[in-house]
Structures are given as structure tokens and as C-alpha cells.
């Protein structure tokens, strides 16, 4: 019993640190980001986000799908952590440098008459290198459920970057200075997490070419999955920027930014629960399914609650965060919030598919969803502009949530997910007991 309580406490403590970081980041980003968006206006705000859409896409590519594979491997084979981390770091740095060159080439081809966009995108793209260092080192802390160091790193980087953005706001700086903020934040974060890693891990990172092939062989499904998944979140912005203009992209980005605010809670819970689920899967499959269903149920109920709240309070949220100049984003927000809910519910299947060695279906699901999203965006943007893009994203996200039902090998996950609703009485009893204890 003591061991069980110790593990539970470690999970709660780890989740608490993740949530603390994410809530702090959300509050600071909301304040500083809203001030920046108001200062820049929809046009310049859209210009920055047009460039950042390309950055986000290639950031996902440069991750090489490692997080879903490396963290479980570090839990299962801690004796090889120096090799896994060192090899992963070199792989990501190589992919990051290549991504920066490719981004510049694509921007020049798509927008040959916008030199300001070239420079803004280059400043933002430097963040890919720093973030590659940051996230690989974070794998070690995540596998050991010691996320407080990652939390402190994020808070330090965010605080210093926010001070920087407030200073350039006060100086009424040009848009280029705001574009550099993401790279500055990533650089600070990489430096701080490097210090924590050196103090705590005491590891000498090693590169091994043999492990490169082993890692790629086990993670290439996630690479393809990550690339195609990005179409859900970034392609619509790129298409709006190209087919319409930066002002409409500014409205759409404001709506999209608000719609994903709540993701910090389910992401924190799922990231923190991953090591525990891996351990339980290896030792007690029945107990694993029970805990997994509770996790899926919690994410679903939270998503539905948040979806209704933002649908009703969309105008208030836009007014508080962005001001009246962004009121045109309200209809898109009421659609995109449900797209985010579907995406978060769908993301829950990744844990099961990794453990069941069904990773190839993650690749298949996201590829189908990406193709659907591209086709719908081309049609819906022509018909309904940026509001049409929101509907296209919602349709693709909803399809992604239902995809396991269409394949024989993944129907087991669908049964697990829908079976999670049987856990509602247990969850209700638990919440009622907790409330009674508080009273």
C-alpha cells in the first residue's frame, strides 16, 4: 500500500508541476501576447503567424517523432539513456539545421515579393535548433517523473522573454523585434535545462550510428504521423495567408490561439501519466485498461465542458484577450473550440497504439485526416473564407477521433474508449468523496 501511495503521490506531484508551468505560461502569454496582438493589429499579427505556421510545421518534422518512442525506452532501459539521449540530440540538431534552409526556400518560392516575411521567418526559425536541445534533455526528466525542473526552465525562459517583449512594446519597436522573441525564449530555455541536466543527470551523452537506425525504425511511423498531424493545425493558416491575406489570418489565429488554451490540462495529465501507464501495461494489463479508461473519460468530460463554455462566452473571451478589433474571430472560435476537443480526445489513442505496437495505424489515420483536411480547406476557404477553414478543421478532427472504428486491428481501442463511459459512476463517487472530505 505504501508503494502504491508513493507512486500515486509522485504522479500527482509530477502532474502538478506540469500544470503549474502551463498555467503560468498561459497567464503570462495571454497578458503579453494580447498586448502584442493589440499593438501589432490583425495585419502584422497575421504576418508573424504566417511565418510561424511554416516554423511550426518544420519544428514537428525536426522532432522526428522521438518523444513517443524515447520516453518509454528510457523507462524500460535506463542503462542506455546516455546513448539514446546523445543519439536523439544529434539527430534532431541535424534535422533542425536542414529545416531552416528548407523553410527559407519555400517562403521565397511562395512569396517572392515579401522580403520582410523572409527576415521574420528566419528570425523565428532559429528557435527550432534551441527547442531541439531543450526537448531532448527534457526526455530524461519526463521518464523519471521529475518535471519540476522542466517547469522551472519554462518559467524562467517565459519570464525573461516576457520582460523583453514588454520592453519592445514600450519602445514601440518594429515587427521584426517581436518575431525574434520565440528564438530568444527557446535559447534561454535550452541553456537553463542544460544546466539542470548537467547537475542532476551527470551523464556523458554518446552518439551511436547503430542506434540511429534502431530509433528511426521504431519511430518513423511517428515522423509521418507528426508531419501529417501538422496539417490539422498549420496548413489551414498557410492556406488562409496565401489564398486570402494576413488580416484574415490574424482573425483566424486569434480564434485558434484561444481555442487551444485549455489543452494544457489534458496534455499535462497525459504526459505525466505516460510512464505509469507503461509500467502498469507491462505488469497488469487489466489494471492498465481501468486506469487508461479513467484517463480517456477525464479528457472527454473536460473537453465537452470547455467546448460549451467557450461556445457561450466566445465574444467575452475575444474582447478580454484581443479587443474589439478582433471581433471578426468570434464565429471561427465557436467552431475551432470543438475541433480542439475532438483532437484532444483523438490524441488519447497514441499511448495504446505505441504499447500495442500498432504505430503504423497512427501514420495511416493522420495521413487520411491530412488529405481530407487539405481537400476541405481548398473547398471551404473558397466558399466561406477563414470561417470555412474552421469548418474544414473541425470536420477533419472529428474524422480523426472516429478513425479507429474503421480498422479491424484498432477496434479494440474503440471498445476501450467507449467502455470508458462505464467509469462515470466511479468517477462521480470519487469526486463526491473528495468534496465531502474538503467539507
Tab-separated table of C-alpha atoms in Angstrom:
chain	number	residue	atom	x	y	z
A	1	UNK	CA	0.000	0.000	0.000
A	2	UNK	CA	2.839	2.378	0.846
A	3	UNK	CA	4.474	1.734	-2.513
A	4	UNK	CA	1.180	2.360	-4.308
A	5	UNK	CA	0.635	5.612	-2.412
A	6	UNK	CA	4.194	6.681	-3.146
A	7	UNK	CA	3.706	6.115	-6.867
A	8	UNK	CA	0.359	7.937	-6.796
A	9	UNK	CA	1.906	10.859	-4.954
A	10	UNK	CA	4.745	11.014	-7.471
A	11	UNK	CA	2.219	11.100	-10.306
A	12	UNK	CA	0.144	13.830	-8.631
A	13	UNK	CA	3.253	15.830	-7.791
A	14	UNK	CA	4.607	15.463	-11.331
A	15	UNK	CA	1.273	16.453	-12.870
A	16	UNK	CA	1.060	19.416	-10.506
A	17	UNK	CA	4.428	20.736	-11.671
A	18	UNK	CA	3.418	20.391	-15.323
A	19	UNK	CA	0.110	22.147	-14.694
A	20	UNK	CA	1.799	24.891	-12.690
A	21	UNK	CA	4.167	25.582	-15.572
A	22	UNK	CA	1.450	25.508	-18.200
A	23	UNK	CA	-0.941	27.713	-16.225
A	24	UNK	CA	1.839	30.202	-15.543
A	25	UNK	CA	2.789	30.139	-19.227
A	26	UNK	CA	-0.815	30.603	-20.265
A	27	UNK	CA	-1.381	33.583	-17.971
A	28	UNK	CA	1.839	35.354	-18.936
A	29	UNK	CA	1.365	34.593	-22.630
A	30	UNK	CA	-2.222	35.804	-22.514
A	31	UNK	CA	-1.245	39.119	-20.988
A	32	UNK	CA	1.867	39.820	-23.048
A	33	UNK	CA	0.543	38.113	-26.184
A	34	UNK	CA	-2.719	40.054	-26.065
A	35	UNK	CA	-0.873	43.348	-25.639
A	36	UNK	CA	1.385	42.448	-28.560
A	37	UNK	CA	-1.568	41.450	-30.767
A	38	UNK	CA	-3.375	44.690	-29.965
A	39	UNK	CA	-0.238	46.720	-30.725
A	40	UNK	CA	0.570	44.905	-33.978
A	41	UNK	CA	-3.012	44.831	-35.264
A	42	UNK	CA	-4.592	41.972	-37.254
A	43	UNK	CA	-2.348	42.533	-40.313
A	44	UNK	CA	1.102	42.413	-38.656
A	45	UNK	CA	-0.133	39.803	-36.179
A	46	UNK	CA	-1.193	37.703	-39.142
A	47	UNK	CA	2.169	38.285	-40.856
A	48	UNK	CA	4.085	36.903	-37.862
A	49	UNK	CA	1.773	33.925	-37.629
A	50	UNK	CA	2.049	33.261	-41.357
A	51	UNK	CA	5.777	32.776	-40.857
A	52	UNK	CA	5.322	30.850	-37.607
A	53	UNK	CA	2.999	28.390	-39.381
A	54	UNK	CA	5.952	27.257	-41.504
A	55	UNK	CA	8.139	27.142	-38.391
A	56	UNK	CA	5.607	25.005	-36.544
A	57	UNK	CA	5.361	22.623	-39.458
A	58	UNK	CA	9.106	22.054	-39.700
A	59	UNK	CA	9.510	22.010	-35.935
A	60	UNK	CA	7.229	18.984	-35.938
A	61	UNK	CA	9.308	17.440	-38.745
A	62	UNK	CA	12.578	18.060	-36.891
A	63	UNK	CA	11.257	16.255	-33.790
A	64	UNK	CA	11.456	13.013	-35.809
A	65	UNK	CA	8.637	11.513	-33.747
A	66	UNK	CA	11.111	10.694	-30.974
A	67	UNK	CA	9.104	11.669	-27.908
A	68	UNK	CA	6.602	8.809	-28.274
A	69	UNK	CA	9.414	6.266	-28.551
A	70	UNK	CA	12.331	7.565	-26.469
A	71	UNK	CA	10.473	8.202	-23.197
A	72	UNK	CA	9.094	4.617	-22.924
A	73	UNK	CA	12.567	3.293	-23.870
A	74	UNK	CA	14.189	5.349	-21.099
A	75	UNK	CA	11.685	3.894	-18.625
A	76	UNK	CA	12.339	0.327	-19.751
A	77	UNK	CA	16.083	0.518	-20.458
A	78	UNK	CA	17.628	3.208	-18.227
A	79	UNK	CA	21.106	1.709	-18.695
A	80	UNK	CA	21.110	3.019	-22.287
A	81	UNK	CA	19.907	6.555	-21.537
A	82	UNK	CA	23.228	8.245	-22.394
A	83	UNK	CA	23.254	6.631	-25.857
A	84	UNK	CA	19.559	7.230	-26.526
A	85	UNK	CA	19.739	10.885	-25.474
A	86	UNK	CA	23.014	11.630	-27.260
A	87	UNK	CA	21.908	9.996	-30.496
A	88	UNK	CA	18.490	11.663	-30.359
A	89	UNK	CA	20.071	15.061	-29.784
A	90	UNK	CA	22.388	14.743	-32.799
A	91	UNK	CA	19.532	13.525	-34.984
A	92	UNK	CA	17.344	16.452	-34.031
A	93	UNK	CA	20.067	19.067	-34.458
A	94	UNK	CA	20.785	17.776	-37.960
A	95	UNK	CA	17.098	17.848	-38.859
A	96	UNK	CA	16.742	21.363	-37.402
A	97	UNK	CA	19.529	22.885	-39.493
A	98	UNK	CA	18.134	21.298	-42.661
A	99	UNK	CA	14.659	22.577	-41.767
A	100	UNK	CA	15.838	26.192	-41.554
A	101	UNK	CA	17.243	26.067	-45.094
A	102	UNK	CA	14.114	24.375	-46.453
A	103	UNK	CA	11.822	26.938	-44.779
A	104	UNK	CA	13.645	29.829	-46.426
A	105	UNK	CA	13.435	28.137	-49.813
A	106	UNK	CA	9.694	27.535	-49.512
A	107	UNK	CA	8.978	31.107	-48.374
A	108	UNK	CA	10.909	32.555	-51.326
A	109	UNK	CA	9.000	30.312	-53.748
A	110	UNK	CA	5.559	31.050	-52.293
A	111	UNK	CA	6.013	34.762	-51.603
A	112	UNK	CA	8.696	36.099	-53.990
A	113	UNK	CA	7.876	39.771	-53.314
A	114	UNK	CA	7.861	39.851	-49.489
A	115	UNK	CA	11.418	40.395	-48.165
A	116	UNK	CA	10.069	41.372	-44.736
A	117	UNK	CA	8.431	37.950	-44.459
A	118	UNK	CA	11.779	36.278	-45.305
A	119	UNK	CA	13.563	38.048	-42.467
A	120	UNK	CA	10.761	37.498	-39.951
A	121	UNK	CA	10.621	33.794	-40.781
A	122	UNK	CA	14.400	33.419	-40.484
A	123	UNK	CA	14.415	35.020	-37.028
A	124	UNK	CA	11.654	32.686	-35.903
A	125	UNK	CA	13.235	29.589	-37.466
A	126	UNK	CA	16.322	29.807	-35.233
A	127	UNK	CA	14.089	28.635	-32.391
A	128	UNK	CA	13.960	25.158	-33.984
A	129	UNK	CA	17.610	24.496	-33.095
A	130	UNK	CA	17.254	25.618	-29.480
A	131	UNK	CA	13.990	23.750	-28.963
A	132	UNK	CA	15.597	20.547	-30.244
A	133	UNK	CA	18.175	20.745	-27.460
A	134	UNK	CA	15.546	21.623	-24.873
A	135	UNK	CA	13.104	18.816	-25.626
A	136	UNK	CA	15.670	16.008	-25.875
A	137	UNK	CA	17.059	16.840	-22.435
A	138	UNK	CA	13.505	17.008	-21.128
A	139	UNK	CA	13.035	13.340	-22.060
A	140	UNK	CA	15.270	12.357	-19.152
A	141	UNK	CA	13.221	14.343	-16.619
A	142	UNK	CA	9.925	13.144	-18.100
A	143	UNK	CA	10.947	9.476	-17.884
A	144	UNK	CA	11.863	9.946	-14.212
A	145	UNK	CA	8.723	11.978	-13.474
A	146	UNK	CA	10.799	14.930	-12.278
A	147	UNK	CA	9.034	17.616	-14.250
A	148	UNK	CA	9.658	20.362	-11.708
A	149	UNK	CA	12.997	21.088	-13.402
A	150	UNK	CA	11.309	21.385	-16.790
A	151	UNK	CA	8.703	23.609	-15.141
A	152	UNK	CA	11.310	25.917	-13.657
A	153	UNK	CA	13.099	26.075	-17.001
A	154	UNK	CA	9.951	27.078	-18.842
A	155	UNK	CA	9.030	29.680	-16.243
A	156	UNK	CA	12.473	31.301	-16.306
A	157	UNK	CA	12.543	31.436	-20.108
A	158	UNK	CA	8.994	32.741	-20.346
A	159	UNK	CA	9.518	35.396	-17.690
A	160	UNK	CA	12.693	36.769	-19.279
A	161	UNK	CA	11.146	36.727	-22.742
A	162	UNK	CA	8.028	38.489	-21.465
A	163	UNK	CA	10.201	41.240	-19.990
A	164	UNK	CA	11.878	41.532	-23.392
A	165	UNK	CA	8.504	41.843	-25.166
A	166	UNK	CA	7.247	44.440	-22.699
A	167	UNK	CA	10.396	46.497	-23.307
A	168	UNK	CA	9.965	46.413	-27.103
A	169	UNK	CA	6.286	47.259	-26.662
A	170	UNK	CA	7.260	50.292	-24.588
A	171	UNK	CA	9.817	51.250	-27.249
A	172	UNK	CA	7.173	50.797	-29.995
A	173	UNK	CA	9.574	48.521	-31.864
A	174	UNK	CA	9.006	47.158	-35.362
A	175	UNK	CA	7.518	43.745	-36.124
A	176	UNK	CA	10.967	42.153	-36.594
A	177	UNK	CA	11.762	42.508	-32.881
A	178	UNK	CA	8.586	40.651	-31.973
A	179	UNK	CA	9.473	37.881	-34.427
A	180	UNK	CA	12.793	37.328	-32.631
A	181	UNK	CA	11.025	36.680	-29.306
A	182	UNK	CA	10.379	32.971	-29.935
A	183	UNK	CA	14.039	32.258	-30.696
A	184	UNK	CA	15.191	34.208	-27.647
A	185	UNK	CA	12.803	32.240	-25.431
A	186	UNK	CA	13.935	28.909	-26.890
A	187	UNK	CA	17.599	29.842	-26.447
A	188	UNK	CA	17.116	30.714	-22.772
A	189	UNK	CA	15.150	27.517	-22.189
A	190	UNK	CA	17.853	25.343	-23.793
A	191	UNK	CA	20.544	26.991	-21.684
A	192	UNK	CA	18.670	26.583	-18.383
A	193	UNK	CA	17.569	22.976	-18.955
A	194	UNK	CA	21.158	22.189	-19.926
A	195	UNK	CA	22.326	23.406	-16.512
A	196	UNK	CA	19.682	21.336	-14.677
A	197	UNK	CA	20.515	18.283	-16.772
A	198	UNK	CA	24.237	18.626	-16.064
A	199	UNK	CA	23.608	18.958	-12.314
A	200	UNK	CA	21.059	16.144	-11.992
A	201	UNK	CA	21.807	13.550	-14.670
A	202	UNK	CA	25.604	13.556	-14.651
A	203	UNK	CA	25.514	11.757	-17.981
A	204	UNK	CA	28.046	11.822	-20.761
A	205	UNK	CA	25.937	11.808	-23.905
A	206	UNK	CA	27.073	9.420	-26.622
A	207	UNK	CA	26.276	9.202	-30.306
A	208	UNK	CA	25.880	5.785	-31.911
A	209	UNK	CA	25.108	5.332	-35.609
A	210	UNK	CA	23.701	1.876	-34.942
A	211	UNK	CA	21.120	3.410	-32.600
A	212	UNK	CA	20.135	5.909	-35.293
A	213	UNK	CA	18.761	3.082	-37.427
A	214	UNK	CA	17.147	1.422	-34.407
A	215	UNK	CA	15.444	4.661	-33.351
A	216	UNK	CA	14.311	5.555	-36.861
A	217	UNK	CA	12.990	2.054	-37.430
A	218	UNK	CA	10.807	2.364	-34.334
A	219	UNK	CA	9.792	5.989	-34.727
A	220	UNK	CA	9.329	6.578	-38.449
A	221	UNK	CA	5.601	5.997	-38.030
A	222	UNK	CA	5.568	8.903	-35.618
A	223	UNK	CA	7.596	11.074	-38.022
A	224	UNK	CA	4.990	10.596	-40.734
A	225	UNK	CA	2.243	10.954	-38.144
A	226	UNK	CA	3.719	14.191	-36.803
A	227	UNK	CA	4.125	15.682	-40.274
A	228	UNK	CA	0.599	14.853	-41.342
A	229	UNK	CA	-0.826	15.869	-37.963
A	230	UNK	CA	0.627	19.331	-38.537
A	231	UNK	CA	-1.717	19.746	-41.474
A	232	UNK	CA	-4.568	19.812	-38.969
A	233	UNK	CA	-3.087	22.755	-37.104
A	234	UNK	CA	-0.926	24.683	-39.575
A	235	UNK	CA	-1.973	24.064	-43.176
A	236	UNK	CA	-5.204	25.989	-42.738
A	237	UNK	CA	-3.208	29.046	-41.616
A	238	UNK	CA	-0.782	28.760	-44.523
A	239	UNK	CA	-3.667	28.466	-46.972
A	240	UNK	CA	-5.513	31.441	-45.462
A	241	UNK	CA	-2.330	33.539	-45.665
A	242	UNK	CA	-1.821	32.541	-49.296
A	243	UNK	CA	-5.434	32.473	-50.559
A	244	UNK	CA	-6.781	35.447	-48.558
A	245	UNK	CA	-4.432	37.835	-46.711
A	246	UNK	CA	-2.631	38.436	-43.407
A	247	UNK	CA	-5.547	40.327	-41.835
A	248	UNK	CA	-7.915	37.367	-42.120
A	249	UNK	CA	-5.105	35.153	-40.890
A	250	UNK	CA	-4.821	37.447	-37.865
A	251	UNK	CA	-8.501	36.880	-37.052
A	252	UNK	CA	-8.187	33.138	-37.556
A	253	UNK	CA	-5.008	32.913	-35.469
A	254	UNK	CA	-6.653	34.786	-32.593
A	255	UNK	CA	-9.527	32.292	-32.618
A	256	UNK	CA	-7.154	29.346	-32.879
A	257	UNK	CA	-4.971	30.624	-30.027
A	258	UNK	CA	-7.951	30.938	-27.688
A	259	UNK	CA	-9.344	27.533	-28.680
A	260	UNK	CA	-6.200	25.659	-27.612
A	261	UNK	CA	-5.704	27.413	-24.256
A	262	UNK	CA	-7.358	24.635	-22.274
A	263	UNK	CA	-5.112	21.920	-23.778
A	264	UNK	CA	-2.571	22.486	-21.023
A	265	UNK	CA	-4.620	20.435	-18.540
A	266	UNK	CA	-5.183	17.204	-20.539
A	267	UNK	CA	-1.675	17.398	-22.014
A	268	UNK	CA	-0.150	17.701	-18.556
A	269	UNK	CA	-2.147	14.739	-17.255
A	270	UNK	CA	-1.372	12.513	-20.256
A	271	UNK	CA	2.345	13.369	-20.321
A	272	UNK	CA	2.655	12.735	-16.614
A	273	UNK	CA	0.645	9.501	-16.766
A	274	UNK	CA	2.639	8.000	-19.654
A	275	UNK	CA	5.458	6.428	-17.549
A	276	UNK	CA	2.923	4.986	-15.092
A	277	UNK	CA	0.818	3.519	-17.889
A	278	UNK	CA	3.898	1.917	-19.455
A	279	UNK	CA	4.815	0.298	-16.139
A	280	UNK	CA	1.256	-0.900	-15.484
A	281	UNK	CA	0.884	-2.271	-19.019
A	282	UNK	CA	3.958	-4.434	-18.502
A	283	UNK	CA	2.789	-5.772	-15.135
A	284	UNK	CA	-1.031	-5.793	-15.022
A	285	UNK	CA	-2.988	-5.405	-18.276
A	286	UNK	CA	-6.397	-5.364	-16.562
A	287	UNK	CA	-5.414	-2.570	-14.199
A	288	UNK	CA	-3.827	-0.717	-17.130
A	289	UNK	CA	-7.118	-0.700	-19.038
A	290	UNK	CA	-9.004	0.541	-15.983
A	291	UNK	CA	-6.585	3.440	-15.437
A	292	UNK	CA	-6.428	4.177	-19.146
A	293	UNK	CA	-10.217	4.400	-19.367
A	294	UNK	CA	-10.313	6.797	-16.434
A	295	UNK	CA	-7.787	8.973	-18.243
A	296	UNK	CA	-9.783	8.932	-21.501
A	297	UNK	CA	-13.026	9.663	-19.662
A	298	UNK	CA	-11.496	12.595	-17.830
A	299	UNK	CA	-10.190	14.146	-21.054
A	300	UNK	CA	-13.572	13.689	-22.769
A	301	UNK	CA	-15.666	15.210	-19.983
A	302	UNK	CA	-13.266	18.109	-19.587
A	303	UNK	CA	-13.342	18.738	-23.347
A	304	UNK	CA	-17.142	18.792	-23.569
A	305	UNK	CA	-17.369	21.174	-20.605
A	306	UNK	CA	-14.773	23.531	-22.065
A	307	UNK	CA	-16.414	23.372	-25.505
A	308	UNK	CA	-19.778	24.541	-24.166
A	309	UNK	CA	-18.188	27.291	-22.066
A	310	UNK	CA	-16.224	28.779	-24.954
A	311	UNK	CA	-19.184	28.494	-27.327
A	312	UNK	CA	-21.309	30.592	-24.987
A	313	UNK	CA	-18.589	33.013	-23.869
A	314	UNK	CA	-16.722	33.429	-27.182
A	315	UNK	CA	-17.398	37.160	-27.519
A	316	UNK	CA	-16.298	37.857	-23.955
A	317	UNK	CA	-13.100	35.855	-24.428
A	318	UNK	CA	-12.156	37.735	-27.624
A	319	UNK	CA	-12.960	41.111	-26.052
A	320	UNK	CA	-10.840	40.441	-22.972
A	321	UNK	CA	-7.859	38.966	-24.805
A	322	UNK	CA	-7.711	40.805	-28.127
A	323	UNK	CA	-10.158	43.697	-28.080
A	324	UNK	CA	-12.898	44.820	-30.461
A	325	UNK	CA	-10.557	44.873	-33.467
A	326	UNK	CA	-10.642	41.062	-33.391
A	327	UNK	CA	-14.410	40.562	-33.088
A	328	UNK	CA	-14.399	39.022	-36.564
A	329	UNK	CA	-12.687	35.974	-34.993
A	330	UNK	CA	-15.718	35.077	-32.811
A	331	UNK	CA	-17.509	32.763	-35.326
A	332	UNK	CA	-14.260	30.905	-36.018
A	333	UNK	CA	-13.632	30.475	-32.275
A	334	UNK	CA	-17.039	28.845	-31.743
A	335	UNK	CA	-16.123	26.257	-34.386
A	336	UNK	CA	-12.442	25.740	-33.595
A	337	UNK	CA	-13.043	25.067	-29.899
A	338	UNK	CA	-14.873	21.848	-30.856
A	339	UNK	CA	-12.094	20.956	-33.268
A	340	UNK	CA	-9.658	21.165	-30.361
A	341	UNK	CA	-11.926	18.988	-28.215
A	342	UNK	CA	-12.007	16.302	-30.930
A	343	UNK	CA	-8.237	16.489	-31.387
A	344	UNK	CA	-7.536	16.085	-27.673
A	345	UNK	CA	-9.862	13.086	-27.418
A	346	UNK	CA	-8.235	11.553	-30.504
A	347	UNK	CA	-4.725	12.067	-29.103
A	348	UNK	CA	-5.526	9.659	-26.263
A	349	UNK	CA	-5.175	6.675	-28.588
A	350	UNK	CA	-1.430	7.227	-29.073
A	351	UNK	CA	-0.475	5.595	-25.762
A	352	UNK	CA	-2.426	2.424	-26.538
A	353	UNK	CA	-1.104	2.151	-30.097
A	354	UNK	CA	2.506	2.516	-29.001
A	355	UNK	CA	2.176	-0.170	-26.338
A	356	UNK	CA	0.234	-2.495	-28.645
A	357	UNK	CA	2.781	-1.955	-31.441
A	358	UNK	CA	0.116	-0.534	-33.725
A	359	UNK	CA	2.078	2.594	-34.590
A	360	UNK	CA	1.525	2.094	-38.317
A	361	UNK	CA	-2.133	2.974	-37.822
A	362	UNK	CA	-1.236	6.337	-36.296
A	363	UNK	CA	0.528	7.102	-39.565
A	364	UNK	CA	-2.461	5.872	-41.555
A	365	UNK	CA	-5.042	7.823	-39.525
A	366	UNK	CA	-3.225	11.122	-39.713
A	367	UNK	CA	-2.438	10.715	-43.401
A	368	UNK	CA	-6.117	10.185	-44.198
A	369	UNK	CA	-7.078	13.098	-41.980
A	370	UNK	CA	-4.495	15.372	-43.588
A	371	UNK	CA	-5.717	14.566	-47.107
A	372	UNK	CA	-9.299	15.240	-46.026
A	373	UNK	CA	-8.241	18.490	-44.352
A	374	UNK	CA	-6.397	19.741	-47.441
A	375	UNK	CA	-9.328	18.957	-49.733
A	376	UNK	CA	-11.910	20.523	-47.424
A	377	UNK	CA	-9.797	23.641	-46.903
A	378	UNK	CA	-9.472	24.243	-50.639
A	379	UNK	CA	-13.236	23.964	-50.999
A	380	UNK	CA	-14.377	25.672	-47.806
A	381	UNK	CA	-11.953	28.613	-47.953
A	382	UNK	CA	-13.258	29.466	-51.431
A	383	UNK	CA	-16.828	29.244	-50.147
A	384	UNK	CA	-16.594	30.707	-46.656
A	385	UNK	CA	-13.149	32.292	-46.275
A	386	UNK	CA	-11.463	31.810	-42.916
A	387	UNK	CA	-14.771	30.636	-41.377
A	388	UNK	CA	-14.794	27.869	-43.971
A	389	UNK	CA	-11.287	26.898	-42.883
A	390	UNK	CA	-12.579	26.497	-39.336
A	391	UNK	CA	-15.327	24.127	-40.507
A	392	UNK	CA	-12.788	22.127	-42.530
A	393	UNK	CA	-10.556	21.729	-39.478
A	394	UNK	CA	-13.486	20.618	-37.329
A	395	UNK	CA	-14.561	18.006	-39.897
A	396	UNK	CA	-11.037	16.579	-40.176
A	397	UNK	CA	-10.605	16.483	-36.375
A	398	UNK	CA	-13.927	14.720	-35.882
A	399	UNK	CA	-12.956	12.136	-38.502
A	400	UNK	CA	-9.644	11.588	-36.711
A	401	UNK	CA	-11.489	10.858	-33.479
A	402	UNK	CA	-13.626	8.173	-35.145
A	403	UNK	CA	-10.878	6.610	-37.274
A	404	UNK	CA	-10.132	3.567	-35.016
A	405	UNK	CA	-13.655	2.288	-35.718
A	406	UNK	CA	-12.822	1.729	-39.388
A	407	UNK	CA	-9.918	-0.714	-38.990
A	408	UNK	CA	-10.100	-4.242	-37.619
A	409	UNK	CA	-6.838	-4.071	-35.632
A	410	UNK	CA	-7.770	-0.817	-33.895
A	411	UNK	CA	-11.363	-1.592	-32.969
A	412	UNK	CA	-10.103	-2.808	-29.601
A	413	UNK	CA	-9.116	0.774	-28.770
A	414	UNK	CA	-12.580	1.964	-29.818
A	415	UNK	CA	-14.134	-0.547	-27.402
A	416	UNK	CA	-11.772	0.631	-24.659
A	417	UNK	CA	-12.667	4.264	-25.323
A	418	UNK	CA	-16.440	3.799	-25.433
A	419	UNK	CA	-16.139	1.460	-22.455
A	420	UNK	CA	-14.623	4.340	-20.510
A	421	UNK	CA	-18.103	5.824	-20.082
A	422	UNK	CA	-18.893	2.907	-17.786
A	423	UNK	CA	-16.424	4.501	-15.386
A	424	UNK	CA	-18.648	7.565	-14.886
A	425	UNK	CA	-20.249	6.250	-11.641
A	426	UNK	CA	-16.809	5.501	-10.196
A	427	UNK	CA	-15.511	8.934	-11.208
A	428	UNK	CA	-18.618	10.619	-9.769
A	429	UNK	CA	-18.219	8.714	-6.489
A	430	UNK	CA	-14.571	9.687	-6.283
A	431	UNK	CA	-15.316	13.390	-6.870
A	432	UNK	CA	-18.181	13.320	-4.326
A	433	UNK	CA	-15.901	11.750	-1.709
A	434	UNK	CA	-13.225	14.336	-2.338
A	435	UNK	CA	-15.739	17.170	-1.933
A	436	UNK	CA	-17.051	15.598	1.303
A	437	UNK	CA	-13.507	15.381	2.672
A	438	UNK	CA	-12.950	19.054	1.912
A	439	UNK	CA	-16.115	19.999	3.801
